[in-house]
Amino acid sequence: MAKGNGKQASAEASKDELLQYYRDMLLIRRFEERAGQLYGMGLIGGFCHLYIGQEAVVVGMQAALREGDQVITAYRDHGHMLAAGMTANGVMAELTGRSGGYSRGKGGSMHMFSIEKAFYGGHGIVGAQVSLGTGLAFANKYRKDGKVCLTYFGDGAANQGQVYESFNLAALWKLPVLYIVENNQYAMGTSIQRSSSETHLHKRGVSFNIPGEEVDGMDVVAVREAGKRAVERARSGEGPMLLEMKTYRYRGHSMSDPAKYRTKEEVEEQKAKRDPIDHVKKLIIDAGYASEDELKNIDREIRSIVTDSATFAQKSPEPDPSELMTDIYIEA
Amino acid sequence: MTQILMPALSPTMEEGNLTKWLVKVGDTIEPGQVIAEIETDKATMEVEAVDEGTVTELLVEEGAQGVKVNTPIAVLSGEGEAPAPKQSAKQPAQAEMRQEPVKTARAEPSAASVAAPQSDPEIPAGTQMLKITVRDALRDAMAEEMRADDRVFVMGEEVAVV
Ligand SMILES: Cc1ncc(C[n+]2csc(CCOP(=O)(O)OP(=O)(O)O)c2C)c(N)n1
Ligand SMILES: [Mg+2]
């Protein structure tokens, strides 16, 4: 098996798997670039946090899941939704606040859900999704339905108190939850070195008896393998694990962040040496699974899906004023 | 042919200066590549390409001041060109639409004036009323705050006062 970028050898992945990962990661990247463009055209109101650079995390983790397993995350959520199988049209139309969006245009970037795809949001309060994800896992255990809940949070969120209250109960009750900290090294403009006394975030579960593991979050196959082990463990009733994904966000915290807190060289180096999509591409080419031309065809397909979603997101009507008070409560 | 438009890099940006071109006519560019630097009254930011192709025209000169958001600044052709539209299989036939500068919510709040609600004592008589979206109303209000007080700026998603 080919190695990428002089990294440690990836675990084995088949041709079909690698091509699928390439496709899924590329969809996220192209989608996010297009979202950035629509934002620049004034078509996206409010917040818009792009996931560019971190694609291998969600794509790798999704490959470790079974249908019905849940996903919950923070506001940097477009990639999680696409990886969960939500449509580019529905997500993009929500970004532009149109009725064809997942929250019928009333939620926007941070507030989308899909019961069908077991995606539980999109949460703007840093760290809050950790308690909610733990609650979902509690319900899974109570119902004995065999589902596992993936709970994502950031390195910044890792310093929030409710994360540790959740850890305690999840370990105590051996809940089927997996904690995935996406350590992209910054929380808005604050680097992890400036904010955290223990920067190896996978160690943060130790005092709760939650085993942790550091994972190269730029290597989709490494992510999948770590994910599989942890999901397996959680599903079999042994309780949570904490996976620390070492990753990097290429763009600013949100669209209007000029990112003065890090150097251009640092960003360029990450892009050049660790890019998750280039990594898979190299695995595919080196193994002879596809040629550059065949990959170009995939690029084109992805581009057309994304272009269509942008078209849809501009043509779908804005929600009717009569919708103002709908979708607030759910009928029990 | 694809036009690259002057982007709004914050909800309140209406125009900016194009301080630097990082590409020239004839260059091929790819998605994610930084093609220009622009400057607003609050910050300098990079503009990344979204489409791939060859730069055929730069419509705005380096150093240009006060370029309005959504003004075409460059033209691109090639690769990114209408990829043989086989999309119909996936999606309900959407009329083909490359990214023409869509008329956005940002456009002038059309002349759709509406009659003032007569009963509100806080609104001085004769005030002209406009119908705009909530999004535009928020954006304009923020922009007005920022113009009125230079300690007000937008950072990430928070509106902050130093
Ligand atoms: C409780 C709370 N405090 C502060 C904020 C403001 N805020 C929004 S995002 C963010 C940084 C979080 O960074 P991290 O968890 O590393 O996630 P990333 O943005 O890197 O994905 C902060 C402080 C918030 N939304 N909620
Ligand atoms: Mg972070």
Coordinates of C-alpha atoms and ligand atoms in Angstrom, one line a residue:
Chain A
M1 CA 0.0 0.0 0.0
A2 CA 1.3 3.4 -0.9
K3 CA 2.3 5.9 1.7
G4 CA 1.4 9.6 1.5
N5 CA 3.4 12.6 2.2
G6 CA 6.0 10.6 4.1
K7 CA 3.4 10.0 6.8
Q8 CA 3.2 6.7 8.6
A9 CA 1.7 4.0 6.4
S10 CA -2.1 4.4 6.3
A11 CA -4.1 1.3 7.2
E12 CA -5.4 -0.5 4.1
A13 CA -8.3 1.0 2.2
S14 CA -9.7 -0.5 -0.9
K15 CA -9.9 1.3 -4.3
D16 CA -13.6 1.9 -3.9
E17 CA -13.2 3.3 -0.4
L18 CA -10.5 5.7 -1.4
L19 CA -12.4 7.0 -4.4
Q20 CA -15.4 7.5 -2.2
Y21 CA -13.4 9.4 0.4
Y22 CA -11.9 11.5 -2.3
R23 CA -15.3 12.3 -3.7
D24 CA -16.8 13.1 -0.3
M25 CA -14.0 15.3 0.8
L26 CA -13.9 17.2 -2.5
L27 CA -17.7 17.8 -2.3
I28 CA -17.2 19.4 1.1
R29 CA -14.3 21.6 -0.1
R30 CA -16.0 22.7 -3.3
F31 CA -19.2 23.3 -1.4
E32 CA -17.5 25.5 1.2
E33 CA -15.7 27.5 -1.5
R34 CA -19.0 28.1 -3.2
A35 CA -20.6 29.1 0.1
G36 CA -17.8 31.5 0.7
Q37 CA -18.5 33.0 -2.7
L38 CA -22.2 33.3 -2.1
Y39 CA -21.4 35.0 1.2
G40 CA -19.3 37.4 -0.7
M41 CA -22.2 38.2 -3.0
G42 CA -24.3 39.1 0.0
L43 CA -26.6 36.1 -0.4
I44 CA -25.8 34.5 2.9
G45 CA -26.9 36.4 6.0
G46 CA -25.6 36.0 9.4
F47 CA -22.8 33.5 10.2
C48 CA -20.8 31.2 8.0
H49 CA -18.0 29.1 9.3
L50 CA -16.1 27.2 6.7
Y51 CA -14.7 23.7 7.2
I52 CA -12.0 23.8 4.6
G53 CA -8.9 21.8 5.7
Q54 CA -10.7 19.6 8.1
E55 CA -12.6 17.4 5.6
A56 CA -10.8 14.1 6.5
V57 CA -12.2 14.1 10.0
V58 CA -15.9 13.9 9.2
V59 CA -15.4 11.7 6.1
G60 CA -13.3 9.2 8.0
M61 CA -15.6 9.1 11.0
Q62 CA -18.7 8.7 8.9
A63 CA -17.0 5.6 7.4
A64 CA -16.8 4.1 10.8
L65 CA -20.5 4.5 11.5
R66 CA -23.6 2.3 11.0
E67 CA -26.8 3.6 9.6
G68 CA -28.8 5.2 12.4
D69 CA -25.8 6.3 14.5
Q70 CA -26.1 10.0 15.4
V71 CA -24.0 13.0 14.8
I72 CA -24.0 16.3 16.6
T73 CA -21.6 19.2 16.4
A74 CA -21.0 22.9 16.7
Y75 CA -21.5 25.7 14.2
R76 CA -18.8 24.7 11.8
D77 CA -21.2 22.1 10.5
H78 CA -21.6 22.1 6.7
G79 CA -19.0 19.2 6.3
H80 CA -20.7 17.1 9.0
M81 CA -24.0 17.4 7.2
L82 CA -22.7 16.6 3.8
A83 CA -20.8 13.6 5.2
A84 CA -24.0 12.4 6.9
G85 CA -25.6 12.3 3.5
M86 CA -27.7 15.5 3.6
T87 CA -28.0 17.1 0.2
A88 CA -25.9 19.9 -1.1
N89 CA -29.1 21.6 -2.3
G90 CA -30.8 21.5 1.1
V91 CA -27.8 22.8 3.0
M92 CA -26.9 25.6 0.5
A93 CA -30.5 26.7 0.4
E94 CA -30.5 26.9 4.2
L95 CA -27.4 29.1 4.0
T96 CA -29.2 31.5 1.8
G97 CA -32.2 31.5 4.0
R98 CA -34.6 29.9 1.5
S99 CA -37.6 27.7 2.0
G100 CA -35.9 24.8 0.2
G101 CA -33.3 24.6 3.0
Y102 CA -33.3 22.0 5.8
S103 CA -34.8 24.4 8.3
R104 CA -37.0 26.0 5.7
G105 CA -34.8 29.0 5.6
K106 CA -35.3 29.9 9.2
G107 CA -32.1 28.4 10.7
G108 CA -29.2 29.3 8.6
S109 CA -25.6 28.0 8.7
M110 CA -25.6 26.9 12.4
H111 CA -29.1 25.5 12.7
M112 CA -29.9 22.6 10.5
F113 CA -31.1 19.1 11.4
S114 CA -32.1 15.9 9.7
I115 CA -33.9 13.3 11.6
E116 CA -33.6 11.0 8.5
K117 CA -29.8 11.3 8.5
A118 CA -29.6 11.3 12.3
F119 CA -27.9 14.7 12.3
Y120 CA -28.8 16.6 15.4
G121 CA -27.3 20.1 14.6
G122 CA -25.5 22.7 14.3
H123 CA -25.1 24.5 17.7
G124 CA -23.9 28.0 18.3
I125 CA -23.2 27.8 22.0
V126 CA -19.6 26.6 22.3
G127 CA -19.6 23.2 24.2
A128 CA -23.4 22.9 24.5
Q129 CA -23.6 20.1 21.9
V130 CA -21.4 17.9 24.2
S131 CA -24.1 17.7 26.8
L132 CA -26.8 17.2 24.2
G133 CA -24.8 14.4 22.5
T134 CA -24.3 12.7 25.8
G135 CA -28.1 12.9 26.3
L136 CA -28.7 11.3 22.9
A137 CA -26.4 8.5 24.0
F138 CA -28.2 8.1 27.2
A139 CA -31.4 7.7 25.2
N140 CA -29.8 5.1 23.1
K141 CA -28.8 3.1 26.1
Y142 CA -32.2 3.5 27.7
R143 CA -33.9 2.3 24.5
K144 CA -31.3 -0.4 24.0
D145 CA -31.3 0.5 20.3
G146 CA -27.6 -0.2 19.7
K147 CA -26.9 3.3 18.3
V148 CA -23.8 5.3 19.0
C149 CA -23.7 9.1 19.1
L150 CA -20.7 11.0 17.6
T151 CA -20.2 14.2 19.5
Y152 CA -17.8 16.7 17.9
F153 CA -16.4 19.8 19.5
G154 CA -13.5 22.1 19.1
D155 CA -10.2 22.8 20.9
G156 CA -11.8 25.9 22.3
A157 CA -14.9 24.1 23.5
A158 CA -12.6 21.6 25.2
N159 CA -12.2 24.2 28.0
Q160 CA -15.9 24.5 28.7
G161 CA -17.2 23.1 32.0
Q162 CA -20.1 21.2 30.7
V163 CA -17.8 19.1 28.6
Y164 CA -16.4 17.6 31.8
E165 CA -19.8 17.1 33.5
S166 CA -20.7 15.2 30.4
F167 CA -17.5 13.1 30.5
N168 CA -18.2 12.1 34.1
L169 CA -21.7 10.8 33.5
A170 CA -20.9 9.2 30.2
A171 CA -18.1 7.2 31.7
L172 CA -20.0 6.4 34.9
W173 CA -23.0 5.0 32.9
K174 CA -20.9 3.7 30.0
L175 CA -22.9 5.6 27.5
P176 CA -22.5 4.8 23.8
V177 CA -21.0 8.2 22.9
L178 CA -17.8 9.1 21.2
Y179 CA -16.1 12.4 21.9
I180 CA -14.2 13.8 18.9
V181 CA -12.3 16.9 19.5
E182 CA -11.4 18.6 16.3
N183 CA -8.1 20.3 17.4
N184 CA -7.6 22.8 14.6
Q185 CA -5.3 24.7 16.9
Y186 CA -7.4 27.9 17.2
A187 CA -10.5 29.0 18.9
M188 CA -11.4 32.2 17.0
G189 CA -8.1 34.1 17.4
T190 CA -6.7 32.2 20.3
S191 CA -4.2 29.5 19.7
I192 CA -4.4 26.4 21.9
Q193 CA -1.0 27.2 23.5
R194 CA -2.4 30.5 24.7
S195 CA -5.6 29.0 26.1
S196 CA -4.8 25.5 27.5
S197 CA -2.7 24.2 30.3
E198 CA -2.8 20.7 28.8
T199 CA -2.6 21.0 25.0
H200 CA -2.7 17.2 24.4
L201 CA -6.5 17.2 24.4
H202 CA -6.8 13.4 24.2
K203 CA -5.5 13.3 27.8
R204 CA -8.4 15.4 29.0
G205 CA -10.5 12.3 29.7
V206 CA -8.0 10.6 32.0
S207 CA -9.5 11.6 35.3
F208 CA -12.9 10.3 34.1
N209 CA -11.5 7.0 33.0
I210 CA -12.1 7.8 29.4
P211 CA -9.3 6.5 27.2
G212 CA -8.0 9.0 24.6
E213 CA -6.1 8.7 21.4
E214 CA -4.4 11.2 19.2
V215 CA -5.2 10.8 15.5
D216 CA -3.8 12.4 12.4
G217 CA -7.0 14.2 11.4
M218 CA -5.6 15.0 7.9
D219 CA -5.4 11.3 7.1
V220 CA -8.9 10.0 6.3
V221 CA -7.9 6.3 6.7
A222 CA -6.2 6.9 10.0
V223 CA -9.3 8.7 11.2
R224 CA -11.6 5.8 10.0
E225 CA -9.5 3.2 11.8
A226 CA -9.4 5.0 15.1
G227 CA -13.1 5.7 14.6
K228 CA -13.9 2.0 14.0
R229 CA -12.1 0.9 17.2
A230 CA -13.8 3.6 19.3
V231 CA -17.3 3.1 17.8
E232 CA -17.0 -0.7 18.3
R233 CA -16.0 -0.2 22.0
A234 CA -18.9 2.2 22.6
R235 CA -21.4 0.0 20.9
S236 CA -20.4 -3.0 23.0
G237 CA -21.1 -1.2 26.2
E238 CA -17.6 -0.3 27.3
G239 CA -18.3 3.4 27.3
P240 CA -16.9 6.5 25.6
M241 CA -13.5 7.3 24.2
L242 CA -12.0 10.6 23.4
L243 CA -10.4 11.0 19.9
E244 CA -8.3 14.0 19.4
M245 CA -8.1 14.9 15.7
K246 CA -5.1 17.0 14.8
T247 CA -6.3 19.2 12.1
Y248 CA -6.2 22.7 10.7
R249 CA -8.6 25.2 9.4
Y250 CA -7.4 27.0 6.3
R251 CA -9.9 29.9 6.4
G252 CA -10.6 32.4 9.1
H253 CA -12.9 31.6 12.0
S254 CA -15.8 33.0 10.1
M255 CA -16.0 34.9 6.9
S256 CA -15.0 38.3 8.3
D257 CA -11.9 37.2 10.1
P258 CA -8.7 38.5 8.6
A259 CA -6.8 35.9 10.6
K260 CA -4.0 38.2 11.9
Y261 CA -3.2 35.9 14.8
R262 CA -1.2 33.5 12.6
T263 CA 1.3 33.9 9.8
K264 CA 0.6 33.3 6.1
E265 CA 3.6 31.0 6.1
E266 CA 2.0 28.8 8.7
V267 CA -1.2 28.4 6.7
E268 CA 0.7 27.8 3.5
E269 CA 2.8 25.2 5.1
Q270 CA -0.2 23.3 6.3
K271 CA -1.8 23.5 2.9
A272 CA 1.3 22.3 1.2
K273 CA 2.3 19.5 3.5
R274 CA -0.8 18.2 5.2
D275 CA -3.7 18.7 2.8
P276 CA -6.2 15.8 3.4
I277 CA -7.4 15.7 -0.2
D278 CA -4.0 15.8 -1.7
H279 CA -3.1 12.9 0.6
V280 CA -5.9 10.7 -0.6
K281 CA -5.3 11.7 -4.2
K282 CA -1.7 10.6 -3.8
L283 CA -2.8 7.2 -2.3
I284 CA -5.1 6.7 -5.3
I285 CA -2.5 7.6 -7.9
D286 CA 0.3 5.7 -6.3
A287 CA -1.7 2.6 -6.0
G288 CA -2.8 3.0 -9.7
Y289 CA -6.5 3.1 -8.7
A290 CA -7.2 6.0 -11.0
S291 CA -5.4 8.3 -13.3
E292 CA -5.3 12.1 -13.0
D293 CA -7.8 12.2 -15.8
E294 CA -10.3 10.0 -14.0
L295 CA -9.9 12.1 -10.9
K296 CA -10.6 15.2 -13.1
N297 CA -13.9 13.6 -14.1
I298 CA -14.8 13.2 -10.5
D299 CA -13.8 16.9 -9.9
R300 CA -16.2 17.9 -12.7
E301 CA -19.1 15.9 -11.3
I302 CA -18.6 17.4 -7.9
R303 CA -18.4 20.9 -9.4
S304 CA -21.7 20.4 -11.2
I305 CA -23.4 19.2 -8.0
V306 CA -22.1 22.2 -6.2
T307 CA -23.0 24.6 -9.0
D308 CA -26.5 23.2 -9.0
S309 CA -26.8 23.6 -5.3
A310 CA -25.9 27.3 -5.6
T311 CA -28.5 27.7 -8.4
F312 CA -31.1 26.0 -6.3
A313 CA -30.2 28.1 -3.3
Q314 CA -30.7 31.3 -5.2
K315 CA -34.0 30.2 -6.9
S316 CA -35.7 28.7 -4.0
P317 CA -38.1 31.3 -2.5
E318 CA -37.6 33.1 0.8
P319 CA -39.9 31.7 3.5
D320 CA -43.4 33.2 3.4
P321 CA -44.1 35.6 6.2
S322 CA -46.9 33.3 7.3
E323 CA -44.2 30.8 8.4
L324 CA -42.9 33.2 11.1
M325 CA -44.6 31.3 13.9
T326 CA -44.4 27.7 12.5
D327 CA -41.9 25.0 13.3
I328 CA -41.3 26.2 16.8
Y329 CA -42.8 23.4 18.8
I330 CA -43.1 19.8 17.8
E331 CA -46.3 17.9 18.4
A332 CA -45.6 15.2 21.0
Chain B
M1 CA -16.7 32.7 -19.2
T2 CA -17.1 33.4 -15.6
Q3 CA -16.9 36.8 -13.9
I4 CA -15.2 37.2 -10.6
L5 CA -17.1 39.7 -8.4
M6 CA -15.9 42.0 -5.7
P7 CA -16.9 40.1 -2.6
A8 CA -18.3 41.4 0.6
L9 CA -16.1 40.1 3.3
S10 CA -18.3 41.1 6.2
P11 CA -22.0 41.7 6.5
T12 CA -21.5 45.4 6.5
M13 CA -19.1 45.9 3.7
E14 CA -20.4 47.9 0.8
E15 CA -17.2 48.7 -1.0
G16 CA -13.5 48.1 -0.7
N17 CA -10.1 48.9 -2.2
L18 CA -8.4 46.4 -4.4
T19 CA -4.9 46.8 -3.1
K20 CA -3.2 44.0 -4.9
W21 CA -3.6 41.6 -7.7
L22 CA -1.8 38.3 -7.2
V23 CA -2.6 37.0 -10.7
K24 CA -2.3 38.5 -14.2
V25 CA -3.9 37.9 -17.5
G26 CA -3.0 34.5 -18.9
D27 CA -2.5 32.9 -15.5
T28 CA -4.3 29.7 -14.9
I29 CA -5.9 29.6 -11.4
E30 CA -7.5 27.0 -9.3
P31 CA -10.1 26.9 -6.5
G32 CA -8.7 28.1 -3.2
Q33 CA -5.9 30.1 -4.8
V34 CA -5.5 33.6 -3.4
I35 CA -6.0 36.0 -6.4
A36 CA -6.2 39.4 -4.8
E37 CA -6.0 41.4 -1.6
I38 CA -8.7 43.8 -0.8
E39 CA -9.0 46.3 2.0
T40 CA -12.0 47.6 3.8
D41 CA -12.1 50.3 6.4
K42 CA -11.7 47.6 9.0
A43 CA -9.3 45.0 7.6
T44 CA -7.2 43.7 4.7
M45 CA -8.4 40.3 3.4
E46 CA -7.6 37.9 0.7
V47 CA -9.8 36.9 -2.1
E48 CA -9.7 33.2 -3.1
A49 CA -10.7 31.8 -6.5
V50 CA -13.7 29.5 -6.5
D51 CA -13.5 28.4 -10.2
E52 CA -10.6 27.2 -12.1
G53 CA -9.7 28.6 -15.5
T54 CA -7.5 31.2 -17.2
V55 CA -7.6 34.8 -16.3
T56 CA -8.6 36.6 -19.5
E57 CA -9.2 40.1 -18.2
L58 CA -8.6 42.2 -15.1
L59 CA -11.4 44.7 -15.0
V60 CA -10.3 46.7 -12.0
E61 CA -6.8 48.2 -11.6
E62 CA -4.6 47.5 -8.7
G63 CA -5.0 50.3 -6.2
A64 CA -8.6 51.0 -7.2
Q65 CA -10.5 52.6 -4.4
G66 CA -14.1 52.2 -3.4
V67 CA -15.0 49.2 -5.6
K68 CA -18.6 48.4 -4.9
V69 CA -19.4 44.9 -3.7
N70 CA -20.6 42.6 -6.6
T71 CA -18.8 44.6 -9.3
P72 CA -17.1 42.3 -11.8
I73 CA -13.3 42.6 -11.1
A74 CA -12.0 39.9 -13.5
V75 CA -13.0 37.5 -16.2
L76 CA -12.1 33.8 -16.3
S77 CA -12.4 31.2 -19.1
G78 CA -11.5 27.6 -19.7
E79 CA -11.6 24.5 -17.5
G80 CA -14.4 25.7 -15.2
E81 CA -16.4 26.3 -18.4
A82 CA -19.8 24.6 -18.3
P83 CA -18.9 21.1 -17.5
A84 CA -21.0 19.1 -19.9
P85 CA -24.2 19.5 -18.0
K86 CA -25.1 15.9 -17.0
Q87 CA -26.7 17.3 -13.8
S88 CA -30.2 16.5 -15.0
A89 CA -29.8 13.0 -13.7
K90 CA -29.2 14.1 -10.2
Q91 CA -31.4 17.1 -9.7
P92 CA -34.8 18.2 -11.0
A93 CA -33.9 20.2 -14.1
Q94 CA -32.7 23.5 -12.9
A95 CA -32.4 26.1 -15.6
E96 CA -28.7 26.4 -16.3
M97 CA -27.2 29.3 -14.5
R98 CA -23.6 30.2 -14.3
Q99 CA -22.9 32.7 -11.7
E100 CA -24.2 35.8 -13.3
P101 CA -24.1 38.6 -10.8
V102 CA -27.4 37.7 -9.4
K103 CA -29.5 40.5 -8.3
T104 CA -29.1 40.1 -4.6
A105 CA -31.0 41.2 -1.5
R106 CA -28.2 43.7 -1.4
A107 CA -29.7 45.6 -4.3
E108 CA -31.4 48.8 -3.5
P109 CA -34.4 48.2 -1.4
S110 CA -36.5 48.7 -4.5
A111 CA -39.0 51.5 -4.7
A112 CA -41.5 49.3 -3.0
S113 CA -42.5 52.0 -0.5
V114 CA -45.3 51.2 1.7
A115 CA -47.6 53.4 3.5
A116 CA -46.5 54.3 7.0
P117 CA -48.5 52.8 9.8
Q118 CA -50.2 55.9 11.0
S119 CA -50.7 54.9 14.5
D120 CA -47.0 54.8 15.7
P121 CA -46.3 58.0 17.6
E122 CA -42.5 57.4 17.5
I123 CA -42.4 57.8 13.8
P124 CA -42.3 61.5 12.8
A125 CA -44.9 62.4 10.2
G126 CA -43.8 62.3 6.7
T127 CA -41.2 59.6 7.2
Q128 CA -40.7 57.6 4.0
M129 CA -41.2 53.9 4.6
L130 CA -39.4 51.2 2.7
K131 CA -40.0 47.5 2.7
I132 CA -36.7 45.5 3.1
T133 CA -35.8 42.1 4.4
V134 CA -34.9 41.7 8.1
R135 CA -31.4 40.7 6.9
D136 CA -30.9 44.0 5.1
A137 CA -32.3 45.9 8.0
L138 CA -29.8 44.3 10.4
R139 CA -26.9 44.8 8.1
D140 CA -27.8 48.5 7.5
A141 CA -28.2 49.1 11.2
M142 CA -24.8 47.5 11.9
A143 CA -23.2 49.5 9.2
E144 CA -24.7 52.7 10.5
E145 CA -23.3 51.9 14.0
M146 CA -19.9 51.3 12.6
R147 CA -19.9 54.5 10.6
A148 CA -21.1 56.5 13.6
D149 CA -18.5 55.1 16.1
D150 CA -15.2 53.8 15.0
R151 CA -14.8 51.8 18.1
V152 CA -17.5 49.5 16.8
F153 CA -16.4 46.7 14.6
V154 CA -17.4 43.2 13.6
M155 CA -15.2 40.4 14.8
G156 CA -16.1 36.9 13.7
E157 CA -19.7 36.9 14.6
E158 CA -19.8 39.2 17.5
V159 CA -20.4 42.9 17.3
A160 CA -17.9 44.3 19.8
V161 CA -17.0 47.6 21.2
V162 CA -13.5 48.2 22.4
Ligands
LIG1 C1 -20.6 29.7 25.3 C2 -19.9 30.5 24.2 N1 -18.9 31.3 24.5 C3 -18.3 32.0 23.5 C4 -18.8 31.9 22.2 C5 -18.1 32.7 21.1 N2 -17.3 31.8 20.2 C6 -17.9 31.3 19.1 S1 -16.9 30.3 18.3 C7 -15.7 30.4 19.5 C8 -14.4 29.6 19.4 C9 -14.6 28.1 19.5 O1 -13.4 27.5 19.0 P1 -13.3 25.9 18.8 O2 -14.1 25.2 19.9 O3 -11.8 25.6 18.8 O4 -14.0 25.6 17.4 P2 -13.6 26.0 15.9 O5 -14.2 27.4 15.7 O6 -12.1 26.0 15.9 O7 -14.2 25.0 15.1 C10 -16.1 31.3 20.5 C11 -15.3 31.6 21.7 C12 -19.9 31.1 22.0 N3 -20.5 31.0 20.8 N4 -20.5 30.4 23.0
MG2 MG -10.6 25.3 17.1

